[in-house]
Short mmCIF file of C-alpha atoms in Angstrom, two decimals:
data_model
loop_
_atom_site.label_atom_id
_atom_site.label_comp_id
_atom_site.label_asym_id
_atom_site.label_seq_id
_atom_site.Cartn_x
_atom_site.Cartn_y
_atom_site.Cartn_z
CA MET A 414 76.16 184.69 216.77
CA ARG A 415 78.07 186.38 213.95
CA ALA A 416 79.40 184.18 211.13
CA LEU A 417 83.14 184.19 210.56
CA VAL A 418 85.06 183.35 207.39
CA ALA A 419 88.73 182.59 206.84
CA GLY A 420 90.93 183.57 203.91
CA ILE A 421 94.27 181.88 203.25
CA ASP A 422 97.12 183.30 201.17
CA SER A 423 99.61 180.51 200.48
CA SER A 424 102.15 182.65 198.64
CA THR A 425 105.72 182.06 197.53
CA GLN A 426 107.29 183.37 200.71
CA SER A 427 104.71 182.66 203.41
CA CYS A 428 101.24 181.59 204.46
CA LYS A 429 98.91 184.25 205.80
CA VAL A 430 95.48 183.75 207.35
CA VAL A 431 92.80 186.37 208.03
CA ILE A 432 89.57 185.66 209.85
CA ARG A 433 86.84 188.20 209.17
CA ASP A 434 83.21 188.86 209.94
CA ALA A 435 81.25 187.46 207.01
CA GLU A 436 78.77 190.32 206.93
CA THR A 437 80.93 193.38 207.60
CA GLY A 438 84.38 192.18 206.59
CA ALA A 439 85.82 193.37 209.91
CA LEU A 440 89.11 191.69 210.80
CA VAL A 441 88.78 189.47 213.86
CA ARG A 442 92.21 187.84 214.02
CA SER A 443 95.11 186.82 211.79
CA GLY A 444 98.35 184.84 211.59
CA GLN A 445 101.26 184.08 209.31
CA ALA A 446 104.21 181.73 208.93
CA PRO A 447 107.12 181.49 206.46
CA HIS A 448 107.57 179.08 203.59
CA PRO A 449 110.97 177.60 202.78
CA PRO A 450 113.00 179.39 200.09
CA GLY A 451 113.65 177.91 196.69
CA THR A 452 111.90 177.22 193.42
CA GLU A 453 110.81 173.70 194.29
CA VAL A 454 109.11 172.81 197.56
CA ALA A 455 107.61 169.73 199.18
CA PRO A 456 103.89 170.54 199.45
CA THR A 457 103.86 169.35 203.06
CA ALA A 458 105.78 172.56 203.85
CA TRP A 459 102.62 174.48 202.90
CA GLN A 460 100.64 172.38 205.38
CA ARG A 461 103.10 173.08 208.18
CA ALA A 462 103.04 176.80 207.45
CA LEU A 463 99.25 176.80 207.36
CA THR A 464 99.17 175.05 210.73
CA ALA A 465 101.48 177.66 212.23
CA ALA A 466 99.51 180.55 210.72
CA LEU A 467 96.21 179.10 211.92
CA THR A 468 97.62 178.56 215.38
CA GLN A 469 98.74 182.17 215.53
CA ALA A 470 95.27 183.20 214.35
CA GLY A 471 93.57 181.21 217.10
CA GLY A 472 92.37 178.36 214.89
CA LEU A 473 89.21 178.05 212.86
CA HIS A 474 86.76 177.80 215.73
CA GLU A 475 83.43 179.45 214.86
CA VAL A 476 84.54 179.81 211.22
CA ALA A 477 81.74 178.85 208.83
CA ALA A 478 83.59 179.02 205.49
CA VAL A 479 87.20 178.88 204.30
CA SER A 480 88.80 179.75 200.96
CA GLY A 481 92.44 179.63 199.98
CA ALA A 482 94.38 181.61 197.39
CA GLY A 483 97.81 180.54 196.23
CA GLN A 484 100.77 181.30 194.03
CA GLN A 485 99.89 180.59 190.42
CA HIS A 486 101.28 178.16 187.89
CA GLY A 487 103.14 175.67 190.12
CA MET A 488 103.10 171.96 189.28
CA VAL A 489 101.99 169.40 191.87
CA CYS A 490 101.87 165.88 190.41
CA LEU A 491 100.04 163.12 192.27
CA ASP A 492 100.07 159.35 191.81
CA ALA A 493 96.93 157.21 191.64
CA ASP A 494 96.74 157.07 195.44
CA GLY A 495 97.14 160.82 195.89
CA GLY A 496 100.79 160.75 196.89
CA VAL A 497 103.04 163.58 195.73
CA VAL A 498 105.30 162.30 192.95
CA ARG A 499 108.08 164.86 193.41
CA PRO A 500 108.56 168.27 195.07
CA ALA A 501 106.36 170.93 193.49
CA LEU A 502 107.96 173.18 190.89
CA LEU A 503 107.00 176.78 191.62
CA TRP A 504 106.14 179.56 189.19
CA ASN A 505 109.59 181.11 189.56
CA ASP A 506 111.45 177.95 188.52
CA THR A 507 112.85 178.69 185.06
CA ARG A 508 114.25 175.27 184.15
CA SER A 509 111.39 174.71 181.69
CA ALA A 510 112.27 177.70 179.48
CA ALA A 511 113.43 175.47 176.61
CA ALA A 512 110.25 173.43 176.95
CA ALA A 513 108.22 176.62 176.49
CA ASP A 514 110.05 177.37 173.24
CA ASP A 515 109.49 173.80 172.03
CA LEU A 516 105.76 173.87 172.80
CA ILE A 517 105.33 177.18 170.97
CA ALA A 518 107.12 175.86 167.90
CA GLU A 519 105.22 172.57 167.94
CA LEU A 520 101.79 174.20 168.01
CA GLY A 521 102.91 176.38 165.12
CA ASP A 522 104.15 173.41 163.04
CA GLY A 523 107.70 174.61 163.45
CA ASP A 524 106.95 178.32 163.09
CA PRO A 525 107.29 180.17 166.45
CA GLU A 526 105.29 183.16 165.21
CA ARG A 527 102.36 180.97 164.21
CA GLY A 528 102.82 179.07 167.45
CA ARG A 529 102.46 182.17 169.60
CA ILE A 530 99.26 183.11 167.79
CA ALA A 531 97.92 179.57 168.19
CA TRP A 532 98.68 179.45 171.91
CA ALA A 533 97.19 182.89 172.56
CA ASN A 534 94.00 181.88 170.77
CA ALA A 535 93.82 178.48 172.45
CA ALA A 536 94.76 179.28 176.04
CA GLY A 537 94.74 183.07 176.29
CA SER A 538 98.50 183.18 176.92
CA VAL A 539 101.78 182.27 175.27
CA PRO A 540 103.68 179.72 177.41
CA VAL A 541 106.70 180.82 179.42
CA ALA A 542 108.73 178.90 181.98
CA SER A 543 106.34 179.93 184.77
CA PHE A 544 103.34 178.05 183.36
CA THR A 545 102.34 174.55 184.47
CA VAL A 546 102.16 173.32 180.89
CA THR A 547 105.88 173.92 180.32
CA LYS A 548 106.81 172.26 183.62
CA LEU A 549 104.93 169.15 182.55
CA ARG A 550 106.94 168.99 179.34
CA TRP A 551 110.14 169.41 181.36
CA LEU A 552 109.08 166.57 183.66
CA ALA A 553 108.27 164.27 180.74
CA GLU A 554 111.68 164.91 179.19
CA HIS A 555 113.93 165.02 182.26
CA GLU A 556 112.16 162.78 184.78
CA PRO A 557 110.23 160.24 182.71
CA ASP A 558 109.85 157.88 185.68
CA SER A 559 108.11 160.65 187.65
CA MET A 560 105.83 161.38 184.71
CA ALA A 561 105.02 157.68 184.41
CA ARG A 562 103.91 157.65 188.05
CA ALA A 563 101.80 160.79 187.72
CA ALA A 564 98.05 160.28 187.54
CA ALA A 565 96.91 163.85 188.21
CA VAL A 566 98.30 167.37 188.14
CA CYS A 567 97.09 170.34 190.17
CA LEU A 568 98.21 173.75 191.41
CA PRO A 569 99.39 174.75 194.90
CA HIS A 570 96.04 176.20 195.99
CA ASP A 571 94.17 173.20 194.55
CA TRP A 572 96.31 170.82 196.56
CA LEU A 573 95.91 172.76 199.80
CA THR A 574 92.11 172.96 199.40
CA TRP A 575 92.09 169.21 198.73
CA GLN A 576 94.08 168.63 201.91
CA LEU A 577 91.65 170.76 203.91
CA ALA A 578 88.87 168.54 202.57
CA GLY A 579 90.68 165.46 203.85
CA ALA A 580 92.40 164.50 200.56
CA PRO A 581 89.84 161.79 199.76
CA ASP A 582 91.26 160.89 196.32
CA PRO A 583 92.66 162.78 193.31
CA GLY A 584 89.21 162.74 191.71
CA ALA A 585 88.06 165.19 194.39
CA LEU A 586 90.50 167.94 193.33
CA ARG A 587 88.81 171.28 192.76
CA THR A 588 89.97 174.63 191.36
CA ASP A 589 88.55 177.84 189.92
CA ARG A 590 88.73 179.80 186.67
CA GLY A 591 91.36 182.23 187.95
CA ASP A 592 93.96 179.63 188.82
CA ALA A 593 93.07 177.24 185.99
CA SER A 594 93.71 180.04 183.50
CA GLY A 595 97.38 180.09 184.46
CA THR A 596 98.07 176.45 183.62
CA GLY A 597 98.35 176.88 179.85
CA TYR A 598 95.86 174.07 179.18
CA TRP A 599 92.58 175.77 180.17
CA SER A 600 90.90 178.31 177.90
CA PRO A 601 89.46 181.42 179.61
CA ALA A 602 87.53 182.32 176.45
CA ALA A 603 85.91 178.88 176.13
CA GLY A 604 85.75 178.20 179.86
CA ALA A 605 87.07 174.68 179.36
CA TYR A 606 90.21 172.56 179.51
CA ARG A 607 92.22 171.88 176.38
CA PRO A 608 93.14 168.19 176.78
CA ASP A 609 95.05 168.35 173.49
CA LEU A 610 97.45 170.93 174.95
CA LEU A 611 97.86 168.89 178.13
CA ARG A 612 98.71 165.80 176.05
CA LEU A 613 101.09 167.84 173.90
CA ALA A 614 103.02 168.79 177.04
CA ALA A 615 102.86 165.62 179.11
CA GLY A 616 102.73 163.06 176.32
CA ARG A 617 99.69 161.46 177.94
CA ASP A 618 96.40 162.18 179.66
CA LEU A 619 96.39 163.31 183.30
CA ALA A 620 93.49 163.94 185.65
CA VAL A 621 92.91 167.63 186.40
CA PRO A 622 90.79 169.45 189.01
CA LEU A 623 87.15 170.20 188.35
CA VAL A 624 86.78 173.94 187.62
CA LEU A 625 84.13 175.48 189.87
CA GLY A 626 82.18 178.70 189.55
CA PRO A 627 83.16 181.73 191.64
CA ALA A 628 80.85 180.91 194.57
CA ASP A 629 80.57 177.13 194.26
CA HIS A 630 81.25 174.80 197.17
CA ALA A 631 84.49 172.82 196.95
CA GLY A 632 83.50 170.52 199.82
CA GLN A 633 83.65 170.72 203.58
CA LEU A 634 86.51 171.15 205.98
CA ALA A 635 87.55 167.73 207.25
CA GLY A 636 88.00 168.46 210.93
CA ALA A 637 89.52 165.12 211.83
CA GLU A 638 92.17 165.33 209.12
CA LEU A 639 92.94 168.95 209.94
CA SER A 640 93.70 167.89 213.50
CA GLY A 641 95.93 165.04 212.32
CA SER A 642 99.67 164.71 212.01
CA GLU A 643 99.78 166.30 208.55
CA PHE A 644 98.70 169.57 210.12
CA GLY A 645 100.88 169.30 213.19
CA GLY A 646 98.37 167.46 215.37
CA SER A 647 96.74 170.71 216.49
CA ASP A 648 93.03 171.06 217.13
CA LEU A 649 92.40 173.79 214.58
CA SER A 650 89.17 172.54 213.06
CA ALA A 651 85.92 174.39 212.56
CA GLY A 652 83.39 171.58 212.59
CA ARG A 653 82.04 171.19 209.06
CA ALA A 654 82.90 174.57 207.59
CA VAL A 655 82.25 174.89 203.87
CA LEU A 656 85.22 175.24 201.51
CA GLY A 657 85.27 177.77 198.71
CA PRO A 658 86.93 177.06 195.35
CA GLY A 659 89.86 179.38 196.10
CA THR A 660 91.76 181.12 193.31
CA GLY A 661 95.15 182.42 192.20
CA ASP A 662 96.92 185.14 194.14
CA ASN A 663 96.36 187.99 191.71
CA ALA A 664 92.70 187.15 191.18
CA ALA A 665 92.29 187.08 194.96
CA ALA A 666 93.98 190.47 195.29
CA ALA A 667 91.59 191.92 192.71
CA LEU A 668 88.66 190.53 194.70
CA GLY A 669 90.11 191.78 197.99
CA LEU A 670 90.48 195.26 196.54
CA ALA A 671 87.04 195.15 194.93
CA LEU A 672 88.84 196.27 191.77
CA ALA A 673 86.64 198.48 189.60
CA PRO A 674 86.68 199.03 185.82
CA GLY A 675 89.38 201.51 184.85
CA GLU A 676 91.56 200.64 187.84
CA ALA A 677 94.91 198.97 187.20
CA VAL A 678 96.92 197.38 189.99
CA VAL A 679 100.70 197.50 190.18
CA SER A 680 101.61 194.88 192.77
CA ILE A 681 105.18 194.70 194.04
CA GLY A 682 105.87 191.47 195.89
CA THR A 683 108.16 188.53 195.17
CA SER A 684 107.03 189.07 191.60
CA GLY A 685 105.83 192.29 190.08
CA THR A 686 102.42 192.27 188.43
CA VAL A 687 100.26 194.73 186.54
CA PHE A 688 96.65 193.68 186.10
CA ALA A 689 93.08 194.88 185.65
CA VAL A 690 89.59 193.40 185.51
CA SER A 691 88.05 193.16 182.04
CA PRO A 692 84.68 191.91 180.73
CA THR A 693 86.40 190.31 177.73
CA PRO A 694 89.21 187.74 177.49
CA ALA A 695 92.66 188.77 176.28
CA ALA A 696 94.78 186.93 173.71
CA ASP A 697 98.15 188.62 173.15
CA PRO A 698 100.41 186.75 170.69
CA SER A 699 103.43 188.79 171.81
CA GLY A 700 103.21 187.06 175.18
CA ALA A 701 103.50 190.28 177.16
CA ILE A 702 99.93 190.05 178.47
CA ALA A 703 98.71 186.82 180.05
CA GLY A 704 95.01 186.42 179.37
CA PHE A 705 93.87 185.10 182.75
CA ALA A 706 90.38 184.80 184.22
CA ASP A 707 89.45 186.51 187.48
CA ALA A 708 87.61 185.20 190.55
CA THR A 709 84.20 186.71 189.72
CA GLY A 710 83.41 185.39 186.24
CA GLN A 711 85.26 188.12 184.31
CA PHE A 712 88.84 188.26 183.07
CA LEU A 713 92.18 189.49 184.38
CA PRO A 714 94.72 190.57 181.73
CA LEU A 715 98.06 190.56 183.54
CA VAL A 716 101.72 191.31 182.96
CA CYS A 717 104.22 189.68 185.32
CA THR A 718 107.89 190.35 186.04
CA LEU A 719 110.07 188.01 188.08
CA ASN A 720 112.07 190.76 189.74
CA ALA A 721 110.39 193.02 192.28
CA THR A 722 111.08 193.26 196.02
CA GLY A 723 114.07 190.96 195.60
CA VAL A 724 115.80 193.75 193.67
CA LEU A 725 115.37 196.15 196.59
CA ALA A 726 116.46 193.54 199.14
CA ALA A 727 119.57 192.58 197.15
CA THR A 728 120.58 196.22 196.67
CA ALA A 729 120.06 196.99 200.34
CA ALA A 730 122.22 194.00 201.28
CA LEU A 731 124.91 195.11 198.85
CA LEU A 732 124.95 198.55 200.44
CA GLY A 733 124.76 197.16 203.96
CA VAL A 734 121.57 199.06 204.83
CA ASP A 735 117.97 198.21 205.66
CA LEU A 736 115.07 198.93 203.31
CA GLY A 737 114.17 202.15 205.10
CA ARG A 738 117.66 203.53 204.60
CA LEU A 739 117.65 202.31 200.98
CA ALA A 740 114.58 204.46 200.37
CA GLU A 741 116.28 207.50 201.91
CA LEU A 742 119.32 207.00 199.71
CA ALA A 743 117.21 206.61 196.57
CA LEU A 744 115.30 209.83 197.24
CA ALA A 745 118.58 211.70 197.73
CA ALA A 746 119.63 210.99 194.12
CA PRO A 747 118.27 212.83 191.06
CA PRO A 748 115.81 211.24 188.60
CA GLY A 749 117.74 208.96 186.31
CA ALA A 750 120.36 208.43 189.04
CA GLY A 751 122.80 210.67 187.18
CA GLY A 752 122.85 208.25 184.25
CA LEU A 753 123.19 205.01 186.24
CA THR A 754 120.70 202.41 185.03
CA MET A 755 120.01 198.99 186.47
CA LEU A 756 118.61 196.17 184.38
CA PRO A 757 117.21 194.25 187.35
CA TYR A 758 117.08 190.72 185.95
CA LEU A 759 118.51 189.13 189.09
CA ALA A 760 116.41 185.97 188.64
CA GLY A 761 116.16 185.89 184.86
CA GLU A 762 112.98 187.54 183.62
CA ARG A 763 109.51 186.58 182.48
CA THR A 764 108.44 189.82 180.78
CA PRO A 765 110.37 190.23 178.58
CA ASN A 766 110.90 186.47 178.32
CA ARG A 767 114.60 186.18 179.20
CA PRO A 768 114.85 183.29 181.67
CA ASP A 769 118.64 183.12 181.53
CA ALA A 770 119.30 186.86 181.81
CA THR A 771 121.31 188.41 184.65
CA GLY A 772 121.29 191.85 186.17
CA GLU A 773 123.35 194.64 184.64
CA LEU A 774 124.52 198.12 185.62
CA HIS A 775 125.06 200.73 182.92
CA GLY A 776 126.50 204.20 183.19
CA LEU A 777 128.77 203.49 186.16
CA THR A 778 131.22 206.37 186.52
CA ALA A 779 133.08 207.99 189.35
CA ALA A 780 130.14 210.36 189.72
CA THR A 781 127.46 207.65 189.82
CA ALA A 782 129.40 205.17 191.96
CA THR A 783 127.55 206.28 195.08
CA PRO A 784 125.09 204.54 197.40
CA GLU A 785 122.48 207.14 196.48
CA CYS A 786 122.69 206.51 192.74
CA LEU A 787 122.76 202.74 193.14
CA ALA A 788 119.70 202.82 195.39
CA ARG A 789 117.86 205.08 192.94
CA ALA A 790 118.82 202.90 189.96
CA ALA A 791 117.45 199.80 191.73
CA VAL A 792 114.09 201.43 192.43
CA GLU A 793 113.82 202.93 188.96
CA GLY A 794 114.88 199.72 187.20
CA MET A 795 112.29 197.65 189.04
CA LEU A 796 109.57 200.23 188.30
CA CYS A 797 110.50 200.51 184.62
CA GLY A 798 109.73 196.82 184.10
CA LEU A 799 106.29 197.40 185.61
CA ALA A 800 105.82 200.56 183.53
CA ASP A 801 106.40 198.44 180.42
CA GLY A 802 103.60 196.19 181.67
CA LEU A 803 101.25 199.11 182.14
CA ASP A 804 102.09 200.29 178.62
CA ALA A 805 101.15 196.84 177.29
CA LEU A 806 97.73 197.01 178.97
CA LEU A 807 97.10 200.48 177.57
CA ALA A 808 98.16 199.37 174.08
CA SER A 809 95.62 196.54 174.28
CA GLY A 810 92.83 199.09 174.66
CA PHE A 811 92.46 199.23 178.44
CA LYS A 812 90.97 202.55 179.58
CA LEU A 813 92.95 203.71 182.60
CA ASP A 814 91.40 205.88 185.31
CA LYS A 815 93.81 205.20 188.17
CA VAL A 816 96.71 203.02 189.31
CA LEU A 817 96.68 201.28 192.68
CA LEU A 818 100.07 200.45 194.16
CA ILE A 819 100.08 197.44 196.52
CA GLY A 820 102.40 194.75 197.87
CA GLY A 821 105.36 194.77 200.20
CA GLY A 822 107.35 197.01 197.89
CA ALA A 823 104.62 199.66 198.02
CA ARG A 824 105.54 200.30 201.66
CA SER A 825 108.80 201.91 200.51
CA GLU A 826 108.57 205.70 200.50
CA ALA A 827 110.97 205.80 197.59
CA VAL A 828 108.82 203.44 195.54
CA ARG A 829 105.71 205.52 196.31
CA ARG A 830 107.32 208.82 195.33
CA ILE A 831 109.24 207.60 192.29
CA ALA A 832 106.43 205.42 190.87
CA PRO A 833 104.34 208.28 189.40
CA ALA A 834 107.44 209.75 187.76
CA VAL A 835 108.19 206.39 186.09
CA LEU A 836 104.63 205.25 185.35
CA GLY A 837 103.68 208.68 184.08
CA VAL A 838 100.44 208.84 186.10
CA PRO A 839 99.53 209.50 189.74
CA VAL A 840 99.25 206.45 191.98
CA GLU A 841 97.00 205.67 194.91
CA VAL A 842 98.32 203.51 197.73
CA PRO A 843 95.69 201.70 199.80
CA GLU A 844 96.40 201.11 203.45
CA PRO A 845 98.80 198.15 203.85
CA GLY A 846 96.85 194.93 204.02
CA GLU A 847 96.77 191.26 203.12
CA TYR A 848 94.73 191.76 199.99
CA VAL A 849 95.20 188.21 198.68
CA ALA A 850 94.02 186.65 201.96
CA ASP A 851 91.27 189.27 202.15
CA GLY A 852 90.10 188.30 198.67
CA ALA A 853 90.00 184.64 199.71
CA ALA A 854 87.98 185.60 202.81
CA ARG A 855 85.56 187.62 200.68
CA GLN A 856 85.12 184.60 198.42
CA ALA A 857 84.43 182.44 201.48
CA ALA A 858 81.72 184.90 202.56
CA TRP A 859 80.29 184.81 199.04
CA VAL A 860 80.14 181.00 199.09
CA LEU A 861 78.55 181.07 202.54
CA ALA A 862 75.88 183.57 201.48
CA GLY A 863 75.10 181.82 198.21
CA SER A 864 74.40 185.19 196.62
CA ALA A 865 74.73 186.26 193.01
CA GLU A 866 77.46 188.80 193.81
CA PRO A 867 80.29 188.92 196.36
CA PRO A 868 79.57 190.80 199.59
CA SER A 869 80.10 194.54 199.55
CA TRP A 870 82.53 195.04 202.39
CA PRO A 871 83.52 198.61 203.32
CA ALA A 872 86.84 199.87 201.95
CA SER A 873 89.78 199.22 204.25
CA GLY A 874 90.61 202.89 204.63
CA PRO A 875 91.74 206.03 202.78
CA ARG A 876 94.20 205.78 199.92
CA ALA A 877 97.27 207.96 199.91
CA ARG A 878 97.76 209.71 196.57
CA TYR A 879 101.21 210.36 195.11
CA GLU A 880 101.88 212.64 192.17
CA ALA A 881 105.08 213.62 190.38
CA GLU A 882 106.11 215.11 187.09
CA PRO A 883 106.78 212.31 184.58
CA GLN A 884 110.50 211.84 184.00
CA PRO A 885 111.00 210.47 180.47
CA VAL A 886 114.76 210.27 181.02
CA ILE A 887 114.24 207.30 183.34
CA ARG A 888 112.29 205.26 180.79
CA ASP A 889 114.60 206.33 177.97
CA GLN A 890 117.71 205.17 179.85
CA TYR A 891 116.04 201.87 180.71
CA ALA A 892 114.82 201.25 177.15
CA ALA A 893 118.31 201.88 175.79
CA VAL A 894 119.89 199.16 177.94
CA ARG A 895 116.95 196.72 177.81
CA GLY A 896 117.19 196.52 174.02
#
């Protein structure tokens, strides 16, 4: 009988499950279910979505190993009995922006410049509102009773893996390097927690998940609990399947793509990310590059923007069209949209760090007040933020061979055709797929095999290549209004 593995992607918007052949990587079945909107969510919503996705995928019968990837940075606080203290704050909740500034200044003895250097050296990244460490400071200052009840803190994927194991007690929480590196109190370079930074943020000690190696066991699937009321009472269990450590969403995508040296990913989803695998840790005092770890034992320098597919969706809604028509309109306008430039900070922004910013339109005239120009400006504005991220990676010394364009936004024909003109290099677009869930499944197969390296699954299919003449006018217009 062939061995099956399951990969879970518990993302911001939804939960997706893929079940694949452990040896060949062939897709056997899949399912998905939505998550509620918002920037804070009761973790039980993730359980319900996982139940629905598993049901659609036919359950976990015959599955021998399971791994889950999740949205990075969120804060799930548990009391001594394992109860959730308050709804989880997600990565895109910006209420802790002031806390980030305070933590930077405090580590620099009042000097923000010294503070940024100190944080980059200590944790690989400079704190922003997305990071768990800043959310803990916010909780300590604004909800001291909740902080007083908190005994442990973990991330969304940690909590879901713990639930799959039957949630024995907070001491059984497990995580991996990739997700731990996004907390702000774990050092990728040292491979260890920084309890001093955790205390600086929370004002006290909290229990944290044990950080596992890339192919370590995180426990076993608790079939009885998975069939219980928390998971909708459905018989979805897989006997005593082994649990992988899981990882963060971007690290899982890199694993799902089998990302090679010299390849940079531009991922356009709820957030926009630019990342690459590196053998050495990053430490960027400017804060542009987050120095994360990956899911294989290496590192994952990453630049993240808050505004990606939401910019396209909002512009399409404003124009009263669907995303397909938005792409047609954008391609009907000239590069630079006739001088119309969108600063697409519809949800504040993380890179650059402007959590309270709003979107802006510049160059609106009678000539540019057209659906075509507005559609083009939205696509170009979103891509310019990602192009800035790619520039940051290149400035850090990354040697670029190719750019892979993935995520829901990469399905837009306008994004595909305009991206090389904005990024200044050709792009390759892999076949649409659930690369985060696929990466989790590949990790599950790795854990099951107990091998030194992850399994070498065949590529999902050919990559479409898009080329265009670079259009400096687009970046110049954007830089002028970004300031």
